[in-house]
Tab-separated table of C-alpha atoms and ligand atoms in Angstrom:
chain	number	residue	atom	x	y	z
A	1	MET	CA	-170.248	-105.249	-46.790
A	2	SER	CA	-170.267	-108.018	-45.068
A	3	PHE	CA	-172.250	-110.730	-44.342
A	4	TYR	CA	-171.801	-113.624	-41.322
A	5	ILE	CA	-174.870	-115.517	-40.869
A	6	THR	CA	-174.573	-119.213	-38.717
A	7	THR	CA	-176.214	-121.967	-37.214
A	8	PRO	CA	-176.555	-123.359	-33.956
A	9	ILE	CA	-173.830	-125.617	-33.558
A	10	TYR	CA	-175.609	-129.355	-33.236
A	11	TYR	CA	-175.113	-131.401	-30.251
A	12	VAL	CA	-173.286	-134.691	-31.323
A	13	ASN	CA	-175.361	-136.796	-28.973
A	14	ALA	CA	-178.390	-136.002	-31.005
A	15	GLU	CA	-179.790	-138.495	-34.612
A	16	PRO	CA	-179.204	-135.648	-37.203
A	17	HIS	CA	-183.455	-134.906	-37.817
A	18	LEU	CA	-185.243	-131.900	-39.592
A	19	GLY	CA	-185.533	-130.034	-37.180
A	20	HIS	CA	-181.647	-129.629	-38.263
A	21	ALA	CA	-182.285	-129.481	-41.921
A	22	TYR	CA	-184.213	-126.640	-40.868
A	23	THR	CA	-182.249	-124.173	-39.862
A	24	THR	CA	-179.435	-125.224	-42.064
A	25	ILE	CA	-181.318	-124.753	-45.051
A	26	ALA	CA	-182.501	-121.051	-43.922
A	27	ALA	CA	-179.476	-120.084	-43.398
A	28	ASP	CA	-178.266	-121.513	-46.609
A	29	ILE	CA	-181.209	-119.860	-48.257
A	30	LEU	CA	-179.765	-115.897	-46.750
A	31	ALA	CA	-176.086	-117.332	-47.923
A	32	ARG	CA	-176.946	-118.010	-51.002
A	33	HIS	CA	-178.983	-115.039	-51.264
A	34	MET	CA	-176.475	-112.858	-50.525
A	35	ARG	CA	-174.012	-113.980	-52.213
A	36	GLN	CA	-176.124	-113.362	-55.506
A	37	ARG	CA	-176.078	-109.780	-54.260
A	38	GLY	CA	-172.607	-109.433	-54.111
A	39	GLU	CA	-172.443	-108.807	-50.420
A	40	ASP	CA	-169.109	-110.645	-48.680
A	41	VAL	CA	-170.991	-113.937	-47.227
A	42	PHE	CA	-169.598	-116.226	-44.306
A	43	PHE	CA	-172.468	-118.823	-43.708
A	44	LEU	CA	-170.748	-120.924	-40.639
A	45	THR	CA	-172.075	-124.374	-38.824
A	46	GLY	CA	-171.035	-126.874	-37.024
A	47	THR	CA	-170.971	-129.662	-33.552
A	48	ASP	CA	-171.247	-129.082	-29.963
A	49	GLU	CA	-169.308	-131.665	-28.779
A	50	HIS	CA	-168.246	-131.862	-25.419
A	51	GLY	CA	-170.366	-132.048	-21.929
A	52	GLU	CA	-171.257	-134.983	-19.721
A	53	PRO	CA	-174.260	-136.724	-22.476
A	54	VAL	CA	-171.124	-137.302	-24.920
A	55	ALA	CA	-168.848	-138.707	-22.224
A	56	GLN	CA	-171.865	-140.936	-20.506
A	57	ALA	CA	-172.320	-142.457	-23.767
A	58	ALA	CA	-168.982	-142.909	-25.542
A	59	GLU	CA	-168.391	-144.502	-22.254
A	60	ARG	CA	-171.382	-146.605	-21.881
A	61	GLU	CA	-170.242	-148.125	-25.741
A	62	GLY	CA	-166.399	-148.364	-24.022
A	63	ILE	CA	-164.522	-145.540	-26.468
A	64	SER	CA	-163.455	-141.903	-25.934
A	65	PRO	CA	-165.270	-138.835	-26.347
A	66	ARG	CA	-163.336	-138.578	-28.765
A	67	GLU	CA	-163.033	-141.553	-31.379
A	68	LEU	CA	-167.883	-140.829	-30.824
A	69	ALA	CA	-167.626	-137.107	-31.392
A	70	ASP	CA	-166.254	-138.224	-33.889
A	71	ARG	CA	-167.909	-140.348	-35.231
A	72	ASN	CA	-171.124	-138.343	-34.504
A	73	SER	CA	-170.117	-135.338	-36.483
A	74	GLU	CA	-169.554	-136.383	-38.972
A	75	ARG	CA	-173.164	-137.573	-39.624
A	76	PHE	CA	-174.234	-133.408	-39.332
A	77	ARG	CA	-171.996	-132.821	-41.554
A	78	ASP	CA	-173.146	-135.547	-43.509
A	79	LEU	CA	-176.631	-134.053	-43.433
A	80	VAL	CA	-175.353	-130.339	-44.553
A	81	ALA	CA	-173.692	-131.830	-48.025
A	82	ARG	CA	-177.179	-133.413	-48.600
A	83	VAL	CA	-179.506	-130.618	-47.898
A	84	ASN	CA	-176.797	-128.437	-50.030
A	85	ALA	CA	-175.279	-125.974	-47.629
A	86	THR	CA	-172.738	-123.298	-48.977
A	87	ASN	CA	-171.138	-123.023	-45.543
A	88	ASP	CA	-167.591	-121.813	-45.950
A	89	PHE	CA	-167.030	-123.656	-42.146
A	90	PHE	CA	-167.832	-126.259	-40.507
A	91	ILE	CA	-166.867	-126.038	-36.736
A	92	ARG	CA	-166.212	-128.881	-34.184
A	93	THR	CA	-166.048	-127.422	-30.208
A	94	SER	CA	-163.007	-130.815	-29.468
A	95	ASP	CA	-161.063	-128.106	-32.053
A	96	PRO	CA	-158.173	-127.398	-30.493
A	97	GLN	CA	-157.891	-124.268	-32.262
A	98	HIS	CA	-161.448	-123.927	-30.796
A	99	GLU	CA	-160.171	-124.714	-27.560
A	100	ARG	CA	-157.262	-122.006	-27.217
A	101	VAL	CA	-159.984	-118.817	-28.440
A	102	VAL	CA	-161.889	-119.912	-25.705
A	103	GLN	CA	-159.703	-120.307	-23.024
A	104	GLU	CA	-158.332	-116.663	-24.367
A	105	VAL	CA	-162.113	-115.667	-23.645
A	106	VAL	CA	-163.040	-116.957	-20.630
A	107	GLN	CA	-159.877	-115.487	-19.167
A	108	ARG	CA	-160.102	-112.022	-20.383
A	109	ILE	CA	-164.297	-112.169	-19.016
A	110	TYR	CA	-162.077	-113.266	-15.339
A	111	ASP	CA	-159.348	-110.675	-15.329
A	112	ASN	CA	-162.242	-107.864	-16.490
A	113	GLY	CA	-163.825	-109.011	-12.728
A	114	HIS	CA	-166.655	-111.310	-13.937
A	115	VAL	CA	-165.860	-114.559	-12.629
A	116	TYR	CA	-165.749	-116.018	-9.164
A	117	ALA	CA	-165.620	-118.869	-6.945
A	118	GLY	CA	-168.810	-120.148	-5.554
A	119	THR	CA	-170.881	-123.030	-4.477
A	120	TYR	CA	-173.589	-124.452	-6.569
A	121	GLU	CA	-176.956	-126.000	-5.297
A	122	GLY	CA	-179.708	-127.171	-7.440
A	123	TYR	CA	-181.285	-129.666	-10.302
A	124	TYR	CA	-179.340	-130.289	-12.967
A	125	CYS	CA	-180.875	-132.457	-15.958
A	126	PRO	CA	-177.684	-134.393	-17.785
A	127	ARG	CA	-179.847	-134.584	-21.056
A	128	CYS	CA	-180.341	-131.384	-21.443
A	129	ALA	CA	-176.245	-130.363	-19.847
A	130	ASP	CA	-177.994	-127.156	-18.167
A	131	PHE	CA	-179.351	-125.888	-14.468
A	132	LYS	CA	-182.897	-125.519	-13.375
A	133	THR	CA	-184.695	-123.568	-10.970
A	134	GLU	CA	-187.407	-124.417	-8.554
A	135	ALA	CA	-189.416	-122.623	-10.947
A	136	GLU	CA	-188.836	-124.202	-14.093
A	137	LEU	CA	-189.404	-128.357	-13.264
A	138	VAL	CA	-192.173	-130.449	-13.623
A	139	ASP	CA	-193.914	-132.620	-11.434
A	140	GLY	CA	-191.640	-130.922	-8.548
A	141	ASN	CA	-188.434	-132.439	-9.709
A	142	LYS	CA	-188.730	-132.877	-13.195
A	143	CYS	CA	-186.890	-131.917	-16.544
A	144	PRO	CA	-189.492	-130.216	-18.502
A	145	ILE	CA	-188.337	-130.659	-22.178
A	146	HIS	CA	-187.029	-135.054	-20.791
A	147	LEU	CA	-189.445	-135.051	-17.677
A	148	ILE	CA	-187.150	-136.684	-16.610
A	149	VAL	CA	-186.148	-137.090	-12.565
A	150	LEU	CA	-183.282	-134.594	-11.387
A	151	GLU	CA	-181.378	-134.654	-8.526
A	152	ARG	CA	-179.664	-131.838	-6.279
A	153	GLU	CA	-175.827	-131.145	-7.030
A	154	LYS	CA	-173.853	-129.550	-4.807
A	155	GLU	CA	-170.662	-128.839	-6.139
A	156	ASP	CA	-167.420	-125.753	-6.279
A	157	ASN	CA	-167.814	-123.771	-9.806
A	158	TRP	CA	-166.334	-120.822	-11.203
A	159	PHE	CA	-170.077	-118.503	-11.472
A	160	PHE	CA	-170.058	-116.011	-14.069
A	161	LYS	CA	-171.313	-112.704	-13.115
A	162	LEU	CA	-174.467	-112.391	-15.230
A	163	SER	CA	-176.894	-110.974	-12.353
A	164	ALA	CA	-173.943	-107.486	-13.075
A	165	PHE	CA	-175.403	-107.341	-16.396
A	166	GLN	CA	-178.877	-106.789	-16.283
A	167	LYS	CA	-178.824	-102.773	-16.542
A	168	PRO	CA	-176.589	-103.404	-19.546
A	169	LEU	CA	-178.647	-106.351	-21.245
A	170	GLU	CA	-182.129	-103.946	-21.318
A	171	GLU	CA	-180.529	-100.951	-22.475
A	172	LEU	CA	-178.989	-103.221	-24.994
A	173	TYR	CA	-182.626	-104.092	-25.775
A	174	ALA	CA	-184.119	-100.237	-25.759
A	175	GLU	CA	-181.288	-99.344	-28.345
A	176	ARG	CA	-181.588	-101.936	-30.456
A	177	PRO	CA	-185.770	-102.809	-30.462
A	178	ASP	CA	-184.616	-105.357	-33.564
A	179	TRP	CA	-182.240	-107.275	-32.181
A	180	VAL	CA	-184.180	-110.446	-31.743
A	181	THR	CA	-186.780	-110.663	-34.052
A	182	PRO	CA	-189.476	-111.746	-34.220
A	183	GLN	CA	-191.093	-109.096	-31.612
A	184	SER	CA	-192.512	-112.174	-29.730
A	185	ARG	CA	-189.387	-113.891	-28.587
A	186	TYR	CA	-187.948	-110.265	-28.163
A	187	ASN	CA	-190.345	-109.055	-25.983
A	188	GLU	CA	-189.535	-113.058	-24.075
A	189	ALA	CA	-186.431	-112.024	-23.596
A	190	LEU	CA	-186.727	-108.980	-22.270
A	191	SER	CA	-189.653	-110.045	-19.240
A	192	PHE	CA	-186.820	-113.734	-18.691
A	193	ILE	CA	-184.025	-110.336	-18.327
A	194	LYS	CA	-186.821	-108.123	-16.267
A	195	GLN	CA	-187.633	-110.606	-13.445
A	196	GLY	CA	-183.773	-110.360	-12.546
A	197	LEU	CA	-180.762	-111.762	-13.607
A	198	ASN	CA	-178.894	-114.819	-11.323
A	199	ASP	CA	-175.436	-115.867	-11.729
A	200	VAL	CA	-174.602	-118.628	-13.610
A	201	SER	CA	-172.449	-121.470	-13.255
A	202	LEU	CA	-168.904	-121.277	-15.800
A	203	SER	CA	-167.525	-124.070	-15.042
A	204	ARG	CA	-168.060	-127.935	-14.207
A	205	ALA	CA	-165.757	-129.788	-11.418
A	206	ARG	CA	-166.757	-133.438	-11.960
A	207	LEU	CA	-166.532	-133.437	-15.859
A	208	ARG	CA	-163.016	-134.316	-17.697
A	209	TRP	CA	-164.317	-133.998	-21.944
A	210	GLY	CA	-164.246	-130.232	-21.889
A	211	VAL	CA	-162.057	-126.810	-22.386
A	212	PRO	CA	-160.006	-126.669	-19.400
A	213	VAL	CA	-160.376	-123.686	-17.012
A	214	PRO	CA	-156.925	-121.438	-17.764
A	215	TRP	CA	-156.574	-120.542	-14.534
A	216	ASP	CA	-157.628	-123.875	-12.885
A	217	THR	CA	-156.947	-126.810	-14.882
A	218	SER	CA	-159.320	-128.928	-12.351
A	219	GLN	CA	-162.518	-127.951	-14.196
A	220	VAL	CA	-163.755	-127.728	-17.063
A	221	ILE	CA	-165.420	-124.698	-18.981
A	222	TYR	CA	-169.215	-125.557	-18.797
A	223	VAL	CA	-170.693	-126.540	-22.023
A	224	TRP	CA	-172.849	-123.781	-23.228
A	225	ILE	CA	-170.518	-121.530	-22.289
A	226	ASP	CA	-168.044	-123.451	-24.688
A	227	ALA	CA	-170.842	-123.973	-27.253
A	228	LEU	CA	-171.833	-120.496	-27.607
A	229	LEU	CA	-168.144	-118.966	-28.263
A	230	ASN	CA	-168.405	-121.179	-31.760
A	231	TYR	CA	-169.412	-118.033	-33.451
A	232	TYR	CA	-166.051	-116.098	-32.253
A	233	THR	CA	-163.745	-118.751	-32.441
A	234	ALA	CA	-164.452	-120.081	-35.992
A	235	LEU	CA	-162.986	-116.512	-37.363
A	236	SER	CA	-160.023	-116.973	-36.014
A	237	TYR	CA	-159.190	-119.970	-37.811
A	238	ALA	CA	-161.524	-121.039	-40.333
A	239	ARG	CA	-158.813	-120.246	-43.432
A	240	GLU	CA	-155.290	-121.144	-42.703
A	241	GLY	CA	-153.125	-118.874	-41.645
A	242	GLU	CA	-155.976	-115.646	-41.458
A	243	ASP	CA	-157.749	-114.251	-39.201
A	244	LEU	CA	-161.177	-113.766	-40.424
A	245	THR	CA	-162.778	-111.855	-37.248
A	246	ASP	CA	-162.391	-107.792	-37.536
A	247	ARG	CA	-163.456	-109.258	-40.984
A	248	TYR	CA	-167.090	-110.626	-40.409
A	249	TRP	CA	-167.634	-110.041	-37.085
A	250	PRO	CA	-170.510	-109.876	-35.037
A	251	ALA	CA	-172.497	-112.306	-36.515
A	252	ARG	CA	-176.579	-113.353	-37.949
A	253	HIS	CA	-177.649	-115.704	-35.739
A	254	LEU	CA	-180.336	-118.121	-36.808
A	255	ILE	CA	-181.807	-120.314	-34.045
A	256	GLY	CA	-184.490	-122.537	-32.517
A	257	LYS	CA	-186.823	-120.875	-30.101
A	258	ASP	CA	-185.512	-123.541	-27.433
A	259	ILE	CA	-182.344	-121.919	-27.180
A	260	LEU	CA	-183.193	-118.451	-26.333
A	261	LYS	CA	-182.068	-118.087	-23.235
A	262	PHE	CA	-178.388	-118.591	-24.117
A	263	HIS	CA	-178.930	-117.104	-27.718
A	264	ALA	CA	-180.268	-113.717	-26.131
A	265	VAL	CA	-179.191	-113.173	-22.189
A	266	ILE	CA	-176.191	-115.844	-21.539
A	267	TRP	CA	-174.422	-114.801	-25.319
A	268	PRO	CA	-174.799	-111.127	-25.309
A	269	ALA	CA	-173.165	-110.842	-21.286
A	270	MET	CA	-170.516	-112.989	-21.603
A	271	LEU	CA	-169.023	-110.791	-24.637
A	272	MET	CA	-169.398	-107.492	-22.858
A	273	ALA	CA	-167.567	-108.911	-20.020
A	274	ALA	CA	-165.411	-109.636	-22.954
A	275	GLU	CA	-165.721	-106.714	-24.330
A	276	ILE	CA	-166.390	-108.415	-27.792
A	277	GLU	CA	-169.125	-106.307	-30.058
A	278	VAL	CA	-172.396	-108.118	-29.243
A	279	PRO	CA	-174.253	-110.132	-32.147
A	280	LYS	CA	-175.877	-107.573	-35.219
A	281	SER	CA	-179.016	-109.923	-34.439
A	282	ILE	CA	-180.343	-113.121	-33.550
A	283	PHE	CA	-183.647	-114.694	-35.894
A	284	VAL	CA	-185.460	-117.024	-33.848
A	285	HIS	CA	-187.909	-119.968	-35.565
A	286	GLY	CA	-190.618	-122.192	-33.871
A	287	TYR	CA	-190.745	-126.130	-34.662
A	288	LEU	CA	-192.243	-127.748	-37.734
A	289	LEU	CA	-194.434	-130.558	-36.083
A	290	MET	CA	-195.463	-133.252	-37.782
A	291	ASP	CA	-198.988	-133.604	-38.821
A	292	GLU	CA	-199.636	-137.405	-38.908
A	293	HIS	CA	-203.573	-137.474	-39.757
A	294	LYS	CA	-202.959	-135.931	-43.343
A	295	MET	CA	-201.927	-139.572	-45.101
A	296	SER	CA	-200.735	-140.004	-49.345
A	297	LYS	CA	-200.879	-142.844	-50.099
A	298	SER	CA	-197.924	-142.634	-51.835
A	299	LEU	CA	-195.271	-141.287	-48.802
A	300	GLY	CA	-197.259	-143.033	-45.771
A	301	ASN	CA	-198.326	-140.557	-42.537
A	302	VAL	CA	-195.381	-139.382	-41.493
A	303	ILE	CA	-192.011	-136.860	-43.794
A	304	ASP	CA	-188.852	-139.237	-43.759
A	305	PRO	CA	-186.611	-136.098	-44.654
A	306	PHE	CA	-183.924	-138.002	-46.473
A	307	GLU	CA	-186.815	-140.378	-47.885
A	308	VAL	CA	-188.148	-136.742	-49.745
A	309	MET	CA	-184.735	-136.056	-50.951
A	310	ASP	CA	-184.233	-139.416	-52.269
A	311	ARG	CA	-187.064	-139.557	-54.549
A	312	PHE	CA	-188.431	-136.208	-55.112
A	313	GLY	CA	-184.784	-134.070	-54.501
A	314	THR	CA	-183.277	-131.959	-52.037
A	315	ASP	CA	-185.095	-128.497	-53.515
A	316	THR	CA	-188.293	-130.372	-52.505
A	317	LEU	CA	-187.911	-130.623	-49.300
A	318	ARG	CA	-185.796	-127.013	-49.278
A	319	PHE	CA	-188.797	-125.706	-50.884
A	320	TYR	CA	-191.762	-126.955	-49.027
A	321	VAL	CA	-190.226	-126.925	-45.674
A	322	PHE	CA	-190.378	-123.305	-46.291
A	323	ARG	CA	-193.283	-123.087	-48.286
A	324	GLU	CA	-195.962	-124.074	-45.642
A	325	VAL	CA	-194.873	-123.144	-42.395
A	326	ASN	CA	-193.939	-119.539	-42.250
A	327	PHE	CA	-190.424	-119.183	-41.185
A	328	GLY	CA	-190.200	-117.975	-37.298
A	329	GLY	CA	-193.635	-119.732	-35.448
A	330	ASP	CA	-194.164	-123.570	-35.134
A	331	GLY	CA	-196.647	-124.771	-38.129
A	332	SER	CA	-197.598	-128.336	-39.019
A	333	ILE	CA	-195.484	-130.287	-42.468
A	334	SER	CA	-197.205	-133.669	-43.217
A	335	ALA	CA	-196.879	-136.153	-45.681
A	336	ALA	CA	-200.167	-134.472	-48.170
A	337	GLY	CA	-199.629	-131.837	-48.069
A	338	PHE	CA	-195.865	-132.344	-49.293
A	339	GLU	CA	-197.801	-134.167	-51.977
A	340	THR	CA	-200.350	-131.916	-52.550
A	341	ARG	CA	-197.915	-128.759	-52.515
A	342	TYR	CA	-195.048	-130.425	-55.374
A	343	ASN	CA	-198.485	-131.468	-57.314
A	344	ALA	CA	-200.077	-128.291	-57.575
A	345	GLU	CA	-197.071	-125.554	-57.769
A	346	LEU	CA	-193.619	-128.028	-58.138
A	347	ALA	CA	-195.027	-129.807	-61.126
A	348	ASN	CA	-198.113	-127.986	-61.996
A	349	GLU	CA	-197.115	-124.843	-61.134
A	350	TYR	CA	-193.186	-124.573	-62.523
A	351	GLY	CA	-192.952	-126.944	-63.727
A	352	ASN	CA	-195.392	-127.695	-66.351
A	353	LEU	CA	-194.988	-123.725	-67.492
A	354	ALA	CA	-190.833	-124.987	-67.986
A	355	SER	CA	-191.651	-127.482	-70.278
A	356	ARG	CA	-194.804	-126.031	-71.451
A	357	THR	CA	-192.483	-122.501	-72.827
A	358	LEU	CA	-189.324	-124.590	-73.848
A	359	ALA	CA	-191.728	-126.673	-76.001
A	360	MET	CA	-193.581	-123.450	-77.585
A	361	ILE	CA	-189.523	-121.838	-78.074
A	362	GLY	CA	-188.874	-125.099	-79.400
A	363	ARG	CA	-191.697	-125.253	-82.045
A	364	TYR	CA	-193.064	-122.025	-83.302
A	365	ARG	CA	-189.193	-120.468	-82.436
A	366	ASP	CA	-187.153	-123.110	-83.736
A	367	GLY	CA	-185.301	-122.790	-80.025
A	368	VAL	CA	-184.693	-119.176	-80.243
A	369	VAL	CA	-185.998	-116.638	-77.461
A	370	PRO	CA	-187.991	-113.700	-79.988
A	371	ASP	CA	-185.717	-110.793	-79.143
A	372	THR	CA	-188.647	-108.041	-78.365
A	373	PRO	CA	-190.086	-105.765	-75.768
A	374	ALA	CA	-191.956	-107.549	-73.096
A	375	ASP	CA	-195.831	-107.359	-72.917
A	376	GLU	CA	-195.973	-104.155	-71.032
A	377	VAL	CA	-199.748	-105.054	-68.634
A	378	LEU	CA	-197.245	-108.222	-67.875
A	379	SER	CA	-194.105	-106.611	-67.144
A	380	ALA	CA	-196.790	-104.113	-65.084
A	381	ASP	CA	-197.316	-106.774	-62.530
A	382	LEU	CA	-194.117	-108.393	-62.011
A	383	ALA	CA	-192.641	-105.095	-61.479
A	384	GLY	CA	-190.777	-104.543	-58.385
A	385	VAL	CA	-190.746	-108.686	-57.219
A	386	ASP	CA	-186.944	-108.586	-57.362
A	387	ALA	CA	-187.413	-105.372	-54.528
A	388	ARG	CA	-190.323	-107.026	-52.414
A	389	VAL	CA	-187.922	-109.551	-52.392
A	390	ARG	CA	-185.130	-108.235	-50.838
A	391	GLU	CA	-186.885	-106.257	-48.197
A	392	LYS	CA	-188.453	-109.718	-47.186
A	393	LEU	CA	-184.993	-111.703	-47.017
A	394	ASP	CA	-183.764	-108.335	-44.827
A	395	VAL	CA	-186.216	-109.272	-42.002
A	396	VAL	CA	-185.549	-112.936	-42.621
A	397	ASP	CA	-189.102	-113.305	-44.278
A	398	ILE	CA	-187.630	-116.739	-46.149
A	399	THR	CA	-191.318	-117.864	-46.454
A	400	GLY	CA	-192.982	-114.084	-48.054
A	401	ALA	CA	-190.147	-113.782	-49.897
A	402	LEU	CA	-191.826	-117.356	-51.260
A	403	GLU	CA	-194.345	-116.209	-51.094
A	404	GLU	CA	-193.754	-113.075	-53.271
A	405	ILE	CA	-192.116	-114.921	-56.127
A	406	TRP	CA	-195.052	-117.367	-55.868
A	407	THR	CA	-197.029	-114.748	-57.127
A	408	ALA	CA	-195.095	-114.274	-59.920
A	409	VAL	CA	-194.883	-118.319	-60.710
A	410	ARG	CA	-199.127	-118.060	-60.829
A	411	ARG	CA	-198.975	-114.424	-62.440
A	412	LEU	CA	-197.615	-116.008	-65.483
A	413	ASN	CA	-199.498	-119.143	-65.519
A	414	ARG	CA	-202.738	-116.943	-66.169
A	415	TYR	CA	-200.605	-115.069	-68.821
A	416	VAL	CA	-200.452	-118.054	-70.393
A	417	GLN	CA	-204.373	-118.892	-69.960
A	418	ASP	CA	-204.749	-115.135	-71.281
A	419	GLU	CA	-202.977	-115.393	-74.671
A	420	GLN	CA	-203.217	-118.682	-75.861
A	421	PRO	CA	-200.123	-119.089	-78.183
A	422	TRP	CA	-200.780	-122.473	-78.905
A	423	LYS	CA	-203.786	-120.416	-81.529
A	424	LEU	CA	-201.601	-117.146	-81.969
A	425	ALA	CA	-199.462	-120.045	-84.066
A	426	LYS	CA	-202.267	-120.478	-86.024
A	427	ASP	CA	-202.627	-116.954	-87.257
A	428	GLU	CA	-200.291	-115.874	-89.291
A	429	SER	CA	-201.015	-112.025	-88.740
A	430	ALA	CA	-200.457	-113.112	-84.567
A	431	ALA	CA	-196.291	-113.191	-85.636
A	432	ASP	CA	-195.700	-110.608	-84.126
A	433	ARG	CA	-197.598	-110.901	-80.991
A	434	LEU	CA	-196.335	-114.539	-80.380
A	435	ASP	CA	-193.112	-113.289	-80.674
A	436	GLY	CA	-193.523	-110.700	-77.203
A	437	VAL	CA	-195.814	-113.971	-75.455
A	438	LEU	CA	-193.104	-116.463	-75.581
A	439	TYR	CA	-190.128	-113.625	-75.393
A	440	ALA	CA	-192.170	-113.388	-71.596
A	441	LEU	CA	-192.742	-116.490	-70.714
A	442	ALA	CA	-189.012	-117.384	-71.321
A	443	GLU	CA	-188.400	-114.078	-69.783
A	444	GLY	CA	-190.424	-114.382	-67.222
A	445	LEU	CA	-189.025	-118.351	-66.256
A	446	ARG	CA	-186.165	-116.725	-66.203
A	447	PHE	CA	-186.722	-114.254	-63.741
A	448	VAL	CA	-188.575	-116.644	-61.200
A	449	SER	CA	-185.403	-118.697	-61.317
A	450	VAL	CA	-182.909	-116.697	-60.501
A	451	LEU	CA	-185.166	-115.699	-57.719
A	452	LEU	CA	-186.004	-119.140	-56.698
A	453	HIS	CA	-182.560	-120.217	-57.191
A	454	PRO	CA	-181.232	-119.474	-53.437
A	455	TYR	CA	-184.527	-121.846	-52.706
A	456	MET	CA	-184.208	-124.082	-55.273
A	457	PRO	CA	-180.711	-123.931	-56.493
A	458	GLU	CA	-180.092	-127.535	-58.479
A	459	SER	CA	-183.428	-127.104	-60.637
A	460	THR	CA	-183.237	-123.503	-61.304
A	461	GLY	CA	-179.403	-124.243	-62.360
A	462	LYS	CA	-180.758	-126.152	-64.993
A	463	LEU	CA	-183.859	-123.831	-65.966
A	464	LEU	CA	-181.202	-121.064	-66.308
A	465	GLU	CA	-178.683	-123.527	-68.538
A	466	ALA	CA	-181.646	-124.782	-70.893
A	467	LEU	CA	-182.714	-120.839	-71.320
A	468	GLY	CA	-179.579	-119.962	-72.558
A	469	GLN	CA	-179.094	-117.934	-69.142
A	470	PRO	CA	-176.948	-118.670	-66.615
A	471	ASP	CA	-176.476	-115.587	-64.779
A	472	VAL	CA	-177.806	-116.064	-60.744
A	473	SER	CA	-176.527	-113.132	-60.064
A	474	TYR	CA	-179.285	-110.384	-58.293
A	475	SER	CA	-178.790	-107.449	-60.547
A	476	SER	CA	-180.434	-109.948	-63.504
A	477	ALA	CA	-183.441	-110.699	-60.865
A	478	ALA	CA	-185.617	-108.146	-62.550
A	479	PHE	CA	-188.206	-108.981	-65.579
A	480	GLY	CA	-187.387	-107.669	-68.790
A	481	SER	CA	-183.636	-107.835	-68.065
A	482	ALA	CA	-182.485	-110.420	-70.009
A	483	PRO	CA	-182.880	-110.048	-73.548
A	484	GLY	CA	-183.931	-112.452	-76.404
A	485	GLY	CA	-181.967	-114.429	-78.691
A	486	ALA	CA	-181.104	-116.634	-76.363
A	487	ARG	CA	-180.681	-120.244	-78.059
A	488	LEU	CA	-182.694	-123.281	-75.981
A	489	GLY	CA	-180.712	-126.451	-74.356
A	490	GLU	CA	-182.375	-129.554	-73.069
A	491	LEU	CA	-184.361	-129.764	-69.748
A	492	ALA	CA	-185.315	-132.333	-68.789
A	493	PRO	CA	-188.972	-132.722	-67.073
A	494	MET	CA	-188.603	-131.271	-64.085
A	495	PHE	CA	-190.904	-132.534	-60.997
A	496	PRO	CA	-192.692	-135.481	-62.368
A	497	ARG	CA	-196.392	-135.653	-60.978
A	498	ILE	CA	-196.845	-137.887	-57.753
A	499	GLU	CA	-198.845	-140.628	-58.923
A	500	PRO	CA	-200.609	-141.954	-56.178
A	501	ALA	CA	-199.406	-145.348	-55.573
A	502	ALA	CA	-201.448	-148.409	-56.416
A	503	ALA	CA	-204.521	-149.587	-53.760
A	504	ALA	CA	-202.437	-152.885	-52.942
B	601	ZN	ZN1	-184.030	-131.607	-19.532
């Protein structure tokens, strides 16, 4: 089965920040998980580069829009690499291959009779690169997002007949109740559609930095239309000499809630107009809010994602944001919250379990995992974790799946406390029992690490190597599915505790 997952493409004018990292990591977790299951995965991210804000910023700096886009796109490419994302392609909307397919699709929308010439008059926010209705404005004439005063603009544009797709969109929503999730976002998009749709501008007249309208090169295609099409165009040229469209389309989109209208209303209508299949699904996530009041002694009061990755490893950021905030909703993160979860969960519950288990097998069994059946009660408790994680990730419940895994980590810690292997080691008659306990711990660590692998690829990779069981395929993700007998390797301390900085 093919699995095509996308992030929004990031606007090159922005500074790369935690929000960009958040969506990229989420998509990466899903991509890595589906690869574990042997699915044919394609993971796309990239940069959105056209439009007025880029043209204006370039003019201010006295460089060409192309130079600015080249420079800034590189920063997002760096961010994607920095969070360990395994994207299969990085699209740039200034790629000539993208521009060519955008023109083809827009021409098809035109040929199918869904475009007409008109005059746009209304408020335009250059920072959003979006027109605003009177109802959306705040304080009479300000952008509701940027709170800047907007000018009333008037220009001759080509228009897309979005209004003609009201009924087809309503039918799409009726037929596919899980097309947009979570449910609250589905309801929001549907109610927007039911209010009645207005036609939207498909082109801009005064701008040069964009894709020319194929039948009227005095205009460029509106940046949102151009950008949305990236999900479709990328497949046509991501692999040299190969068109992947039939293999991977339609896509599954991950987006932030601020771009819901574009993805859940305008985008499917554009695809219908071009007679292209609409996306498989759209998952909408919320915002990570910074709680600056919960200070950490060692990290200060604001989390800098780059500092966290530099000091504690990329995995810790990947873990923390999905552990702390339920993916889909809004939630607060804080430096103190990071420190607490790091010490309590990564250092104590996972890292310490790993180092103790390896040390005990080293000391009591010469570093070879006993080959013996696992404890039955523990086996019963840990049965089905892999299936539940899979079910949750199938509906993009990234936090729920992590909770399932962490419940297993805690069960293993309780098992150590209950069994007290260091006591069994002093009793010769308990040798079989100790074999069983040590096997169960090594096997427990192994299977939770396979399940955690999409979240924390680096540290779980090292631990699985040390356990002599590097296989991360999903068929090995059940407790008890790997036999004993493996010889352990070395493991550097995984998550050394954060000690509070000495008071100044
Ligand atoms: Zn705005």
